[in-house]
Tab-separated table of C-alpha atoms and ligand atoms in Angstrom:
chain	number	residue	atom	x	y	z
J	1372	MET	CA	13.859	-31.981	-17.750
J	1373	SER	CA	10.973	-30.213	-16.084
J	1374	THR	CA	11.443	-26.520	-15.433
J	1375	LEU	CA	11.885	-26.016	-11.602
J	1376	LYS	CA	8.710	-22.932	-10.613
J	1377	ALA	CA	7.967	-21.298	-7.153
J	1378	VAL	CA	5.450	-23.853	-5.016
J	1379	ARG	CA	1.710	-23.286	-5.783
J	1380	GLY	CA	0.460	-20.296	-3.349
J	1381	THR	CA	4.044	-18.873	-3.139
J	1382	ARG	CA	5.398	-16.179	-5.115
J	1383	ASP	CA	8.718	-13.705	-6.321
J	1384	LEU	CA	8.185	-9.745	-5.865
J	1385	LEU	CA	11.001	-8.525	-8.657
J	1386	PRO	CA	12.437	-5.287	-7.924
J	1387	SER	CA	9.528	-3.660	-10.025
J	1388	GLU	CA	7.119	-4.463	-6.808
J	1389	THR	CA	9.548	-4.168	-3.795
J	1390	ALA	CA	9.594	-0.594	-4.184
J	1391	LEU	CA	6.167	-0.318	-3.126
J	1392	TRP	CA	6.379	-2.993	-0.421
J	1393	ASN	CA	9.709	-1.259	0.971
J	1394	ARG	CA	7.303	2.235	0.810
J	1395	ILE	CA	4.671	0.533	2.959
J	1396	GLU	CA	7.046	-0.663	5.113
J	1397	ALA	CA	8.315	2.847	5.658
J	1398	THR	CA	5.254	4.053	6.528
J	1399	ALA	CA	4.513	1.110	8.721
J	1400	ARG	CA	7.681	1.112	10.638
J	1401	ALA	CA	7.553	5.749	11.347
J	1402	VAL	CA	4.137	4.975	11.772
J	1403	PHE	CA	4.276	2.285	14.323
J	1404	ALA	CA	7.800	4.763	16.008
J	1405	ARG	CA	4.866	7.543	16.672
J	1406	TYR	CA	2.376	5.782	18.466
J	1407	ASN	CA	5.512	4.680	20.172
J	1408	PHE	CA	5.100	1.426	19.290
J	1409	GLY	CA	8.882	-1.188	19.359
J	1410	GLU	CA	9.750	-4.007	16.851
J	1411	ILE	CA	9.884	-8.033	17.860
J	1412	ARG	CA	10.901	-10.503	15.196
J	1413	THR	CA	10.029	-14.073	16.602
J	1414	PRO	CA	10.972	-17.649	15.097
J	1415	VAL	CA	9.761	-18.459	11.400
J	1416	PHE	CA	8.683	-21.337	13.310
J	1417	GLU	CA	7.580	-22.303	16.840
J	1418	ASP	CA	6.307	-25.528	18.666
J	1419	THR	CA	3.204	-26.815	17.064
J	1420	ALA	CA	1.427	-26.892	20.412
J	1421	LEU	CA	1.334	-23.322	20.723
J	1422	PHE	CA	-1.180	-22.460	17.917
J	1423	ALA	CA	-2.633	-25.527	19.061
J	1424	ARG	CA	-3.208	-24.192	22.384
J	1425	GLY	CA	-3.280	-20.393	20.791
J	1426	VAL	CA	-5.622	-19.638	17.710
J	1427	GLY	CA	-7.524	-23.506	18.736
J	1428	GLU	CA	-7.873	-26.710	17.642
J	1429	GLU	CA	-11.127	-26.259	15.733
J	1430	THR	CA	-9.895	-23.102	13.495
J	1431	ASP	CA	-9.543	-23.560	10.095
J	1432	ILE	CA	-6.191	-22.400	10.197
J	1433	VAL	CA	-4.664	-25.157	12.588
J	1434	SER	CA	-7.000	-28.626	11.510
J	1435	LYS	CA	-5.693	-27.920	7.483
J	1436	GLU	CA	-4.234	-25.176	6.976
J	1437	MET	CA	-0.535	-25.658	8.675
J	1438	TYR	CA	2.410	-26.667	7.618
J	1439	THR	CA	3.956	-29.145	10.362
J	1440	TRP	CA	6.249	-31.585	10.448
J	1441	GLU	CA	8.080	-33.824	13.125
J	1442	ASP	CA	11.774	-33.008	13.171
J	1443	ARG	CA	14.257	-35.819	13.272
J	1444	ALA	CA	16.186	-35.577	16.123
J	1445	ARG	CA	20.037	-35.344	15.277
J	1446	ALA	CA	21.040	-37.252	18.671
J	1447	GLN	CA	19.622	-40.460	20.982
J	1448	SER	CA	19.088	-38.186	23.796
J	1449	GLU	CA	16.750	-36.083	21.632
J	1450	LYS	CA	13.047	-36.216	21.000
J	1451	THR	CA	11.266	-35.773	18.168
J	1452	GLN	CA	8.941	-32.855	17.536
J	1453	SER	CA	6.577	-31.439	15.957
J	1454	LEU	CA	7.450	-28.168	14.207
J	1455	THR	CA	4.586	-25.650	12.054
J	1456	LEU	CA	5.555	-22.666	9.768
J	1457	ARG	CA	3.770	-19.994	11.465
J	1458	PRO	CA	0.209	-19.320	10.372
J	1459	GLU	CA	0.191	-15.932	12.242
J	1460	ASN	CA	2.070	-13.800	14.680
J	1461	THR	CA	0.041	-13.165	18.098
J	1462	ALA	CA	0.778	-16.444	19.538
J	1463	GLY	CA	4.391	-16.405	19.577
J	1464	VAL	CA	4.511	-12.714	20.211
J	1465	VAL	CA	2.435	-14.016	23.093
J	1466	ARG	CA	4.945	-17.060	23.882
J	1467	ALA	CA	7.398	-14.106	24.067
J	1468	TYR	CA	6.035	-11.606	26.000
J	1469	ILE	CA	5.432	-14.913	28.939
J	1470	GLU	CA	9.194	-16.352	27.607
J	1471	HIS	CA	10.800	-13.151	28.833
J	1472	GLN	CA	8.270	-11.835	31.585
J	1473	LEU	CA	7.526	-8.779	29.891
J	1474	GLY	CA	4.673	-8.726	32.597
J	1475	GLU	CA	7.541	-7.948	35.405
J	1476	THR	CA	7.990	-4.200	34.216
J	1477	GLY	CA	4.836	-3.618	35.146
J	1478	GLN	CA	4.037	-1.112	31.768
J	1479	LEU	CA	2.218	-2.563	28.637
J	1480	GLN	CA	4.548	-3.166	25.985
J	1481	LYS	CA	3.600	-1.889	22.534
J	1482	LEU	CA	4.861	-4.286	19.697
J	1483	TYR	CA	5.035	-4.377	16.116
J	1484	TYR	CA	6.142	-7.495	13.867
J	1485	ILE	CA	6.967	-7.087	9.566
J	1486	GLY	CA	7.188	-10.441	7.814
J	1487	PRO	CA	6.108	-14.127	6.227
J	1488	GLN	CA	3.306	-16.572	7.289
J	1489	PHE	CA	2.061	-19.788	6.381
J	1490	ARG	CA	-1.299	-21.092	5.593
J	1491	ARG	CA	-1.933	-24.055	2.755
J	1492	GLU	CA	-5.147	-21.937	1.825
J	1493	ARG	CA	-6.724	-22.473	-1.555
J	1494	PRO	CA	-4.347	-19.783	-3.902
J	1495	GLN	CA	-6.466	-17.547	-5.616
J	1496	LYS	CA	-6.235	-13.169	-5.903
J	1497	GLY	CA	-5.278	-11.809	-2.603
J	1498	ARG	CA	-4.440	-15.724	-0.836
J	1499	TYR	CA	-1.205	-16.746	-0.975
J	1500	ARG	CA	0.434	-19.844	0.958
J	1501	GLN	CA	3.301	-17.771	1.954
J	1502	PHE	CA	1.664	-14.121	2.487
J	1503	SER	CA	3.610	-11.097	4.626
J	1504	GLN	CA	1.604	-9.828	7.672
J	1505	ILE	CA	2.353	-6.437	9.397
J	1506	GLY	CA	0.687	-6.560	12.571
J	1507	ALA	CA	0.876	-5.300	16.112
J	1508	GLU	CA	0.276	-6.320	19.579
J	1509	VAL	CA	-0.281	-4.258	23.211
J	1510	ILE	CA	-0.004	-6.367	25.873
J	1511	GLY	CA	0.467	-6.115	29.856
J	1512	PRO	CA	-0.930	-7.285	33.428
J	1513	THR	CA	-4.103	-4.941	33.998
J	1514	SER	CA	-2.594	-2.592	36.335
J	1515	ALA	CA	-0.888	-1.211	33.561
J	1516	GLY	CA	-4.069	-0.268	31.851
J	1517	SER	CA	-4.506	-3.762	29.458
J	1518	GLU	CA	-8.397	-3.903	29.588
J	1519	SER	CA	-9.548	-0.336	29.017
J	1520	PRO	CA	-11.158	0.287	26.163
J	1521	LEU	CA	-9.386	3.226	25.190
J	1522	ARG	CA	-6.751	0.526	24.137
J	1523	ASP	CA	-8.865	-0.315	21.836
J	1524	ALA	CA	-9.760	2.833	20.290
J	1525	GLU	CA	-6.365	4.144	19.939
J	1526	VAL	CA	-5.494	0.984	17.864
J	1527	LEU	CA	-7.999	1.253	15.529
J	1528	GLU	CA	-7.529	5.236	15.623
J	1529	MET	CA	-3.574	4.357	14.388
J	1530	LEU	CA	-5.104	1.822	11.873
J	1531	ALA	CA	-7.008	4.445	10.242
J	1532	THR	CA	-3.905	6.316	10.306
J	1533	LEU	CA	-1.860	4.042	8.950
J	1534	LEU	CA	-3.951	3.250	6.136
J	1535	ASP	CA	-4.421	6.970	5.215
J	1536	GLU	CA	-0.490	7.661	5.107
J	1537	MET	CA	-0.026	4.607	3.051
J	1538	GLY	CA	-2.746	6.392	0.794
J	1539	ILE	CA	-5.236	3.428	0.881
J	1540	THR	CA	-8.272	5.363	0.456
J	1541	GLY	CA	-12.373	3.834	0.911
J	1542	TRP	CA	-12.014	1.554	3.336
J	1543	THR	CA	-14.774	0.648	5.689
J	1544	LEU	CA	-13.998	-0.383	9.423
J	1545	GLU	CA	-16.211	-3.134	10.308
J	1546	LEU	CA	-16.285	-3.848	14.371
J	1547	ASN	CA	-18.435	-6.436	16.457
J	1548	SER	CA	-18.238	-7.711	20.275
J	1549	VAL	CA	-17.967	-11.166	20.635
J	1550	GLY	CA	-18.355	-11.048	24.672
J	1551	SER	CA	-15.817	-12.909	27.236
J	1552	ALA	CA	-15.703	-16.924	26.931
J	1553	ALA	CA	-18.511	-17.541	28.702
J	1554	ASP	CA	-20.990	-14.806	26.562
J	1555	ARG	CA	-19.647	-16.436	23.676
J	1556	ALA	CA	-20.173	-19.908	24.804
J	1557	ARG	CA	-24.658	-18.620	26.094
J	1558	TYR	CA	-24.433	-17.161	22.154
J	1559	ASN	CA	-23.291	-21.194	21.171
J	1560	GLU	CA	-26.089	-22.590	22.669
J	1561	ALA	CA	-28.513	-19.972	21.425
J	1562	LEU	CA	-27.700	-20.407	18.368
J	1563	ARG	CA	-27.066	-24.107	18.509
J	1564	ALA	CA	-31.212	-24.142	19.024
J	1565	ALA	CA	-32.075	-21.853	16.700
J	1566	LEU	CA	-29.869	-24.413	13.831
J	1567	ALA	CA	-31.545	-27.311	14.703
J	1568	PRO	CA	-34.939	-26.845	12.871
J	1569	VAL	CA	-33.054	-25.032	9.849
J	1570	VAL	CA	-29.730	-26.588	9.714
J	1571	ASP	CA	-30.938	-29.433	7.569
J	1572	LYS	CA	-31.808	-26.943	4.268
J	1573	MET	CA	-28.097	-25.279	4.356
J	1574	CYS	CA	-24.992	-25.976	2.540
J	1575	VAL	CA	-22.890	-29.608	4.154
J	1576	ASP	CA	-20.165	-27.158	6.164
J	1577	CYS	CA	-22.925	-25.474	7.722
J	1578	GLN	CA	-24.463	-28.718	8.675
J	1579	ARG	CA	-20.696	-30.000	10.204
J	1580	ARG	CA	-20.562	-26.171	11.772
J	1581	ALA	CA	-23.785	-26.442	13.701
J	1582	VAL	CA	-22.281	-29.414	15.539
J	1583	THR	CA	-18.766	-28.295	15.822
J	1584	ASN	CA	-18.430	-24.834	16.245
J	1585	PRO	CA	-22.201	-22.892	15.000
J	1586	LEU	CA	-20.409	-19.894	15.524
J	1587	ARG	CA	-18.555	-20.058	12.344
J	1588	VAL	CA	-22.471	-20.724	10.387
J	1589	LEU	CA	-21.711	-16.662	10.702
J	1590	ASP	CA	-19.003	-16.577	8.386
J	1591	CYS	CA	-20.681	-18.578	5.114
J	1592	LYS	CA	-20.759	-17.304	1.841
J	1593	VAL	CA	-23.116	-19.426	0.213
J	1594	ALA	CA	-26.163	-17.082	-1.627
J	1595	ALA	CA	-28.864	-19.414	-0.086
J	1596	ASP	CA	-28.154	-19.948	3.388
J	1597	GLN	CA	-28.178	-16.204	4.247
J	1598	PRO	CA	-31.744	-15.731	4.272
J	1599	ILE	CA	-31.701	-18.340	7.063
J	1600	ILE	CA	-28.222	-16.547	8.644
J	1601	ASP	CA	-30.743	-13.104	8.815
J	1602	THR	CA	-32.782	-14.389	10.710
J	1603	LEU	CA	-30.365	-16.173	13.501
J	1604	PRO	CA	-29.747	-14.398	17.069
J	1605	VAL	CA	-26.693	-12.095	16.918
J	1606	ILE	CA	-24.496	-12.147	19.817
J	1607	SER	CA	-25.206	-8.738	20.613
J	1608	ASP	CA	-27.864	-9.888	22.501
J	1609	SER	CA	-25.973	-12.436	24.289
J	1610	LEU	CA	-23.012	-10.065	26.086
J	1611	ASP	CA	-23.073	-9.509	29.905
J	1612	GLU	CA	-22.825	-5.833	31.096
J	1613	ALA	CA	-19.035	-5.627	31.551
J	1614	SER	CA	-18.766	-6.261	27.392
J	1615	ARG	CA	-21.673	-4.115	26.786
J	1616	VAL	CA	-19.818	-1.061	28.542
J	1617	HIS	CA	-16.802	-1.854	27.144
J	1618	PHE	CA	-17.808	-1.562	23.556
J	1619	ALA	CA	-19.753	1.176	24.369
J	1620	ALA	CA	-16.886	2.774	25.304
J	1621	VAL	CA	-14.799	2.054	22.736
J	1622	THR	CA	-17.142	3.276	19.986
J	1623	ALA	CA	-17.743	6.536	22.014
J	1624	ALA	CA	-13.819	7.072	21.972
J	1625	LEU	CA	-13.786	6.021	17.939
J	1626	ASP	CA	-16.672	8.620	17.951
J	1627	ALA	CA	-14.515	11.304	19.841
J	1628	ALA	CA	-11.535	10.906	17.292
J	1629	GLY	CA	-13.644	11.045	13.943
J	1630	VAL	CA	-13.116	7.245	13.252
J	1631	ALA	CA	-16.335	5.728	10.967
J	1632	TYR	CA	-16.904	2.398	11.988
J	1633	THR	CA	-20.075	0.339	11.180
J	1634	ARG	CA	-21.041	-2.382	13.464
J	1635	ASN	CA	-21.571	-6.352	11.861
J	1636	HIS	CA	-23.132	-8.233	13.991
J	1637	ARG	CA	-21.814	-11.531	12.170
J	1638	LEU	CA	-18.093	-10.456	12.266
J	1639	VAL	CA	-16.818	-13.467	14.669
J	1640	ARG	CA	-13.382	-14.013	13.445
J	1641	GLY	CA	-11.966	-16.933	12.770
J	1642	LEU	CA	-9.349	-17.597	15.145
J	1643	ASP	CA	-10.544	-19.063	18.914
J	1644	TYR	CA	-8.748	-16.463	21.549
J	1645	TYR	CA	-10.472	-13.547	20.445
J	1646	THR	CA	-12.750	-12.183	23.284
J	1647	ARG	CA	-14.986	-8.772	23.166
J	1648	THR	CA	-13.479	-6.383	20.187
J	1649	THR	CA	-13.418	-7.838	17.185
J	1650	PHE	CA	-12.902	-5.969	13.273
J	1651	GLU	CA	-11.870	-5.661	10.184
J	1652	PHE	CA	-11.359	-3.352	7.643
J	1653	THR	CA	-12.297	-4.200	4.212
J	1654	HIS	CA	-11.667	-2.574	0.595
J	1655	GLY	CA	-14.272	-3.138	-2.042
J	1656	GLY	CA	-11.745	-2.891	-4.689
J	1657	LEU	CA	-9.799	-6.283	-3.660
J	1658	GLY	CA	-13.083	-8.636	-4.697
J	1659	ALA	CA	-13.483	-11.760	-2.724
J	1660	GLN	CA	-10.584	-11.560	-0.417
J	1661	ASN	CA	-11.948	-7.842	0.794
J	1662	ALA	CA	-10.157	-7.392	4.287
J	1663	LEU	CA	-7.130	-5.669	4.232
J	1664	LEU	CA	-6.363	-6.655	8.227
J	1665	GLY	CA	-8.291	-8.151	11.245
J	1666	GLY	CA	-7.696	-8.040	14.899
J	1667	GLY	CA	-9.328	-8.087	18.213
J	1668	ARG	CA	-9.170	-8.016	21.302
J	1669	TYR	CA	-7.796	-11.293	23.265
J	1670	ASP	CA	-8.098	-11.008	27.216
J	1671	GLY	CA	-7.310	-14.686	28.401
J	1672	LEU	CA	-4.967	-15.853	25.660
J	1673	SER	CA	-1.583	-15.482	27.753
J	1674	GLU	CA	-3.226	-17.569	30.298
J	1675	MET	CA	-4.111	-19.433	27.726
J	1676	LEU	CA	-0.634	-20.115	26.636
J	1677	GLY	CA	0.299	-20.818	30.525
J	1678	GLY	CA	1.319	-17.207	31.266
J	1679	PRO	CA	0.107	-14.568	33.653
J	1680	ARG	CA	-3.380	-12.604	33.265
J	1681	ALA	CA	-2.154	-10.171	30.672
J	1682	PRO	CA	-4.848	-8.612	28.364
J	1683	GLY	CA	-3.938	-7.714	24.793
J	1684	ILE	CA	-5.430	-6.578	21.884
J	1685	GLY	CA	-3.535	-6.493	17.991
J	1686	PHE	CA	-4.207	-6.866	14.064
J	1687	ALA	CA	-2.678	-7.535	11.368
J	1688	MET	CA	-2.173	-6.338	7.842
J	1689	GLY	CA	-2.248	-8.677	4.815
J	1690	GLU	CA	0.478	-7.092	3.308
J	1691	ASP	CA	-0.263	-8.460	0.179
J	1692	ARG	CA	-3.331	-7.121	0.215
J	1693	LEU	CA	-1.998	-3.512	1.107
J	1694	VAL	CA	0.005	-3.618	-2.122
J	1695	LEU	CA	-3.094	-5.133	-4.661
J	1696	THR	CA	-5.124	-2.214	-3.204
J	1697	LEU	CA	-2.440	0.514	-3.769
J	1698	GLN	CA	-1.497	-1.348	-7.680
J	1699	ALA	CA	-5.243	-0.677	-8.152
J	1700	LEU	CA	-5.281	2.885	-6.608
J	1701	GLU	CA	-1.952	3.704	-8.455
J	1702	ALA	CA	-3.620	2.440	-11.987
J	1703	ALA	CA	-6.912	4.508	-11.495
J	1704	HIS	CA	-4.808	7.704	-10.805
J	1705	ALA	CA	-2.570	6.759	-13.482
J	1706	PRO	CA	-2.840	10.270	-15.561
J	1707	LYS	CA	-4.679	10.131	-18.388
J	1708	ALA	CA	-3.849	11.629	-21.936
J	1709	ASP	CA	-6.823	14.656	-22.988
J	1710	ALA	CA	-7.352	13.433	-26.179
J	1711	PHE	CA	-7.233	9.558	-28.050
J	1712	ILE	CA	-7.726	10.300	-31.771
J	1713	ALA	CA	-8.998	7.302	-33.533
J	1714	PRO	CA	-8.708	7.623	-37.543
J	1715	LEU	CA	-11.488	5.439	-39.389
J	1716	GLY	CA	-9.064	3.509	-41.901
J	1717	GLU	CA	-5.394	3.472	-42.543
J	1718	GLY	CA	-6.429	6.261	-45.076
J	1719	LEU	CA	-7.025	8.977	-42.400
J	1720	ASN	CA	-3.835	8.078	-40.487
J	1721	PRO	CA	-2.569	11.365	-42.514
J	1722	ALA	CA	-4.814	13.509	-41.397
J	1723	ALA	CA	-4.632	12.384	-38.338
J	1724	LEU	CA	-1.481	12.917	-37.346
J	1725	ALA	CA	-2.185	16.607	-38.802
J	1726	LEU	CA	-4.987	16.631	-35.548
J	1727	ALA	CA	-2.277	15.325	-33.157
J	1728	LYS	CA	-0.156	17.979	-34.189
J	1729	GLU	CA	-2.370	20.659	-33.993
J	1730	LEU	CA	-3.474	19.814	-30.448
J	1731	ARG	CA	0.005	19.301	-29.003
J	1732	ARG	CA	0.751	21.985	-30.234
J	1733	ALA	CA	-1.560	23.329	-28.283
J	1734	GLY	CA	-0.250	22.168	-25.265
J	1735	LEU	CA	-3.134	19.052	-24.961
J	1736	ARG	CA	-1.422	15.469	-23.952
J	1737	VAL	CA	-2.686	13.071	-26.876
J	1738	GLU	CA	-2.566	9.509	-28.215
J	1739	LEU	CA	-2.388	9.049	-31.392
J	1740	GLY	CA	-4.813	5.940	-32.531
J	1741	GLU	CA	-4.126	3.751	-36.169
J	1742	GLY	CA	-6.553	3.708	-38.525
J	1743	GLY	CA	-5.690	-0.207	-39.198
J	1744	PHE	CA	-7.657	-1.029	-36.104
J	1745	ARG	CA	-11.233	-1.730	-36.004
J	1746	LEU	CA	-13.451	0.920	-34.298
J	1747	LYS	CA	-13.907	-1.303	-30.813
J	1748	LYS	CA	-10.386	-2.081	-30.644
J	1749	SER	CA	-9.669	1.932	-30.742
J	1750	PHE	CA	-12.257	2.841	-28.238
J	1751	GLU	CA	-10.629	-0.280	-25.735
J	1752	ALA	CA	-6.983	1.242	-26.339
J	1753	ALA	CA	-8.198	4.873	-25.705
J	1754	ASP	CA	-10.317	4.355	-22.624
J	1755	LYS	CA	-7.459	2.786	-21.194
J	1756	THR	CA	-5.008	5.602	-22.170
J	1757	ALA	CA	-7.591	9.106	-23.092
J	1758	ARG	CA	-9.930	10.859	-20.733
J	1759	ARG	CA	-11.509	11.209	-24.345
J	1760	ILE	CA	-11.372	9.750	-27.691
J	1761	VAL	CA	-11.994	12.048	-30.863
J	1762	ILE	CA	-12.853	10.245	-34.453
J	1763	MET	CA	-11.754	10.833	-37.285
J	1764	GLY	CA	-13.387	9.865	-40.149
J	1765	GLU	CA	-13.976	10.949	-44.022
J	1766	ASP	CA	-17.431	12.967	-42.899
J	1767	GLU	CA	-15.184	14.337	-40.381
J	1768	LEU	CA	-12.509	15.021	-42.335
J	1769	GLN	CA	-15.054	17.320	-44.496
J	1770	SER	CA	-16.952	18.232	-42.621
J	1771	GLY	CA	-14.512	19.798	-40.334
J	1772	ILE	CA	-17.193	19.027	-36.759
J	1773	LEU	CA	-15.356	15.864	-35.298
J	1774	THR	CA	-17.277	13.707	-32.571
J	1775	VAL	CA	-15.883	13.412	-29.313
J	1776	LYS	CA	-17.093	10.944	-26.462
J	1777	ASP	CA	-16.134	11.136	-22.810
J	1778	PHE	CA	-15.445	8.196	-20.847
J	1779	ALA	CA	-16.257	9.737	-17.230
J	1780	THR	CA	-20.027	10.819	-18.790
J	1781	GLY	CA	-20.576	9.014	-21.343
J	1782	LEU	CA	-21.669	12.101	-23.470
J	1783	GLN	CA	-20.789	12.257	-27.097
J	1784	THR	CA	-20.438	15.622	-28.736
J	1785	LYS	CA	-19.888	17.350	-31.964
J	1786	VAL	CA	-17.154	20.208	-31.742
J	1787	PRO	CA	-16.106	21.965	-34.522
J	1788	ARG	CA	-12.241	21.856	-35.034
J	1789	ALA	CA	-11.319	25.361	-34.652
J	1790	GLU	CA	-12.998	24.528	-30.872
J	1791	LEU	CA	-11.752	21.253	-30.196
J	1792	ALA	CA	-8.555	22.365	-27.999
J	1793	VAL	CA	-10.423	24.418	-26.189
J	1794	PHE	CA	-12.923	22.027	-25.908
J	1795	LEU	CA	-10.641	19.010	-24.663
J	1796	SER	CA	-8.725	20.942	-21.897
J	1797	LYS	CA	-11.671	21.444	-20.027
J	1798	PRO	CA	-11.240	18.446	-17.420
J	1799	ALA	CA	-13.204	15.173	-17.918
J	1800	GLY	CA	-16.704	15.291	-17.311
J	1801	GLU	CA	-17.425	18.435	-18.249
A	1326	HAM	P1	-6.167	-13.136	10.301
A	1326	HAM	O1	-7.867	-12.384	9.877
A	1326	HAM	O2	-5.973	-14.855	10.176
A	1326	HAM	O3	-5.646	-12.764	11.761
A	1326	HAM	O4	-5.440	-12.148	9.126
A	1326	HAM	C1	-5.225	-11.117	9.532
A	1326	HAM	C2	-4.987	-10.749	7.711
A	1326	HAM	O5	-3.620	-11.414	7.390
A	1326	HAM	C3	-6.080	-11.038	6.961
A	1326	HAM	O6	-6.839	-9.668	6.932
A	1326	HAM	C4	-5.403	-10.310	5.391
A	1326	HAM	O7	-5.233	-9.642	5.095
A	1326	HAM	C5	-4.152	-10.903	6.111
A	1326	HAM	N1	-4.060	-12.994	5.228
A	1326	HAM	C6	-4.739	-14.042	6.089
A	1326	HAM	N2	-4.452	-14.841	5.181
A	1326	HAM	C7	-3.610	-14.804	4.350
A	1326	HAM	C8	-3.504	-15.613	3.046
A	1326	HAM	N3	-3.600	-16.661	2.716
A	1326	HAM	N4	-2.987	-14.396	1.448
A	1326	HAM	C9	-2.895	-13.537	2.309
A	1326	HAM	N5	-3.319	-12.730	3.090
A	1326	HAM	C10	-3.512	-13.149	4.384
A	1326	HAM	C11	-4.659	-13.198	12.627
A	1326	HAM	O8	-3.190	-13.738	11.869
A	1326	HAM	C12	-4.057	-12.377	13.047
A	1326	HAM	N6	-3.075	-12.909	14.360
A	1326	HAM	C13	-4.514	-10.828	13.661
A	1326	HAM	C14	-4.548	-10.146	15.309
A	1326	HAM	C15	-3.723	-9.561	15.402
A	1326	HAM	N7	-5.365	-10.513	15.896
A	1326	HAM	C16	-5.386	-9.938	17.316
A	1326	HAM	N8	-3.537	-9.851	17.431
């Protein structure tokens, strides 16, 4: 009998990993509390129409990635219903906002969530079919200030704080504005016109996108298409005065709060509900799936779902990607030995042990290799565990002059044995 395994794109998290997940979630909850957010928990499955209307029929998520099924009627009086495992949480939160008439309070609703989402994507590092998001939404009537650019800047500043407190360094905030629905329609036309004479030189996906949804051409990763994409009009030229003023106010507030960002004219995002501000925080350590999180403003979403006017802004962090980034950063900062001693041949093992004893007694952290290893293998093992490698060959033993290589600088130095302990106790790279 074949053994059963977790479904492709899903994973078990064992105790060795869940500790880090819990730490990340605890940090998020603590930061959300300081910014006065409350937790919302919406169902894991919803009416399919919610995502079709909210996220958009034409998007990749709705057109090909959703887990959707016809739910059987249990009684003759019941109808079958199309249900979908949530691919994201913003549409569910806005549905709940409408259903519970949260706008009637007249206050801004500041809601956060942590939980699983489902998309039938091609699994790879950082991309799964069940993944977890930590997200937040700020939504409310315009009278509560929900449209203010200060809300955008506050959310972005909170994200910078969140990442800092989680210990994630080296991120980049990429920022753009996709304007109002009318701005986007204008931009789509400009793109369509610019693409017409060149699209036959582009990849097949772009040829399709140029017809169905020209904005998506900007997401193309095919190298040969990039020079063409670079010549296309940019969305900032299609923004109306109000959207420009809004964006300028967001960046002014970010400057005042010391949150660094770069403008990415191609950041249009893969969900249809966005208006004005869009953003992603990326991290170089993640490889191809480099978005730690994404979000933006969605001033028309509530009305698209049949609710009152309720502008909003929010984001979702990919928790799996936060974990991957932290694991990589922690591995890079794991304490390393001061030296790895590599005997050249088994006959030098005893001499290497004597040297290791000498250095350890001098207070150094020392890893002892094995003379039976080939030199290449010793170097690989040393690079993983220590800042420097000390070669102990026949010549070194006779002359009392040892060869030390520093992995940070790549420099090789000859050091008399009597000076070795002092040499190795200096910080790496000196
Ligand atoms: P999104 O960009 O589709 O936006 O997803 C947000 C983040 O979730 C991504 O940046 C990524 O870190 C993570 N993510 C997405 N798909 C996967 C996957 N297959 N595997 C692992 N991680 C993934 C949204 O979902 C919007 N609801 C964000 C939002 C909230 N906008 C406004 N409010």
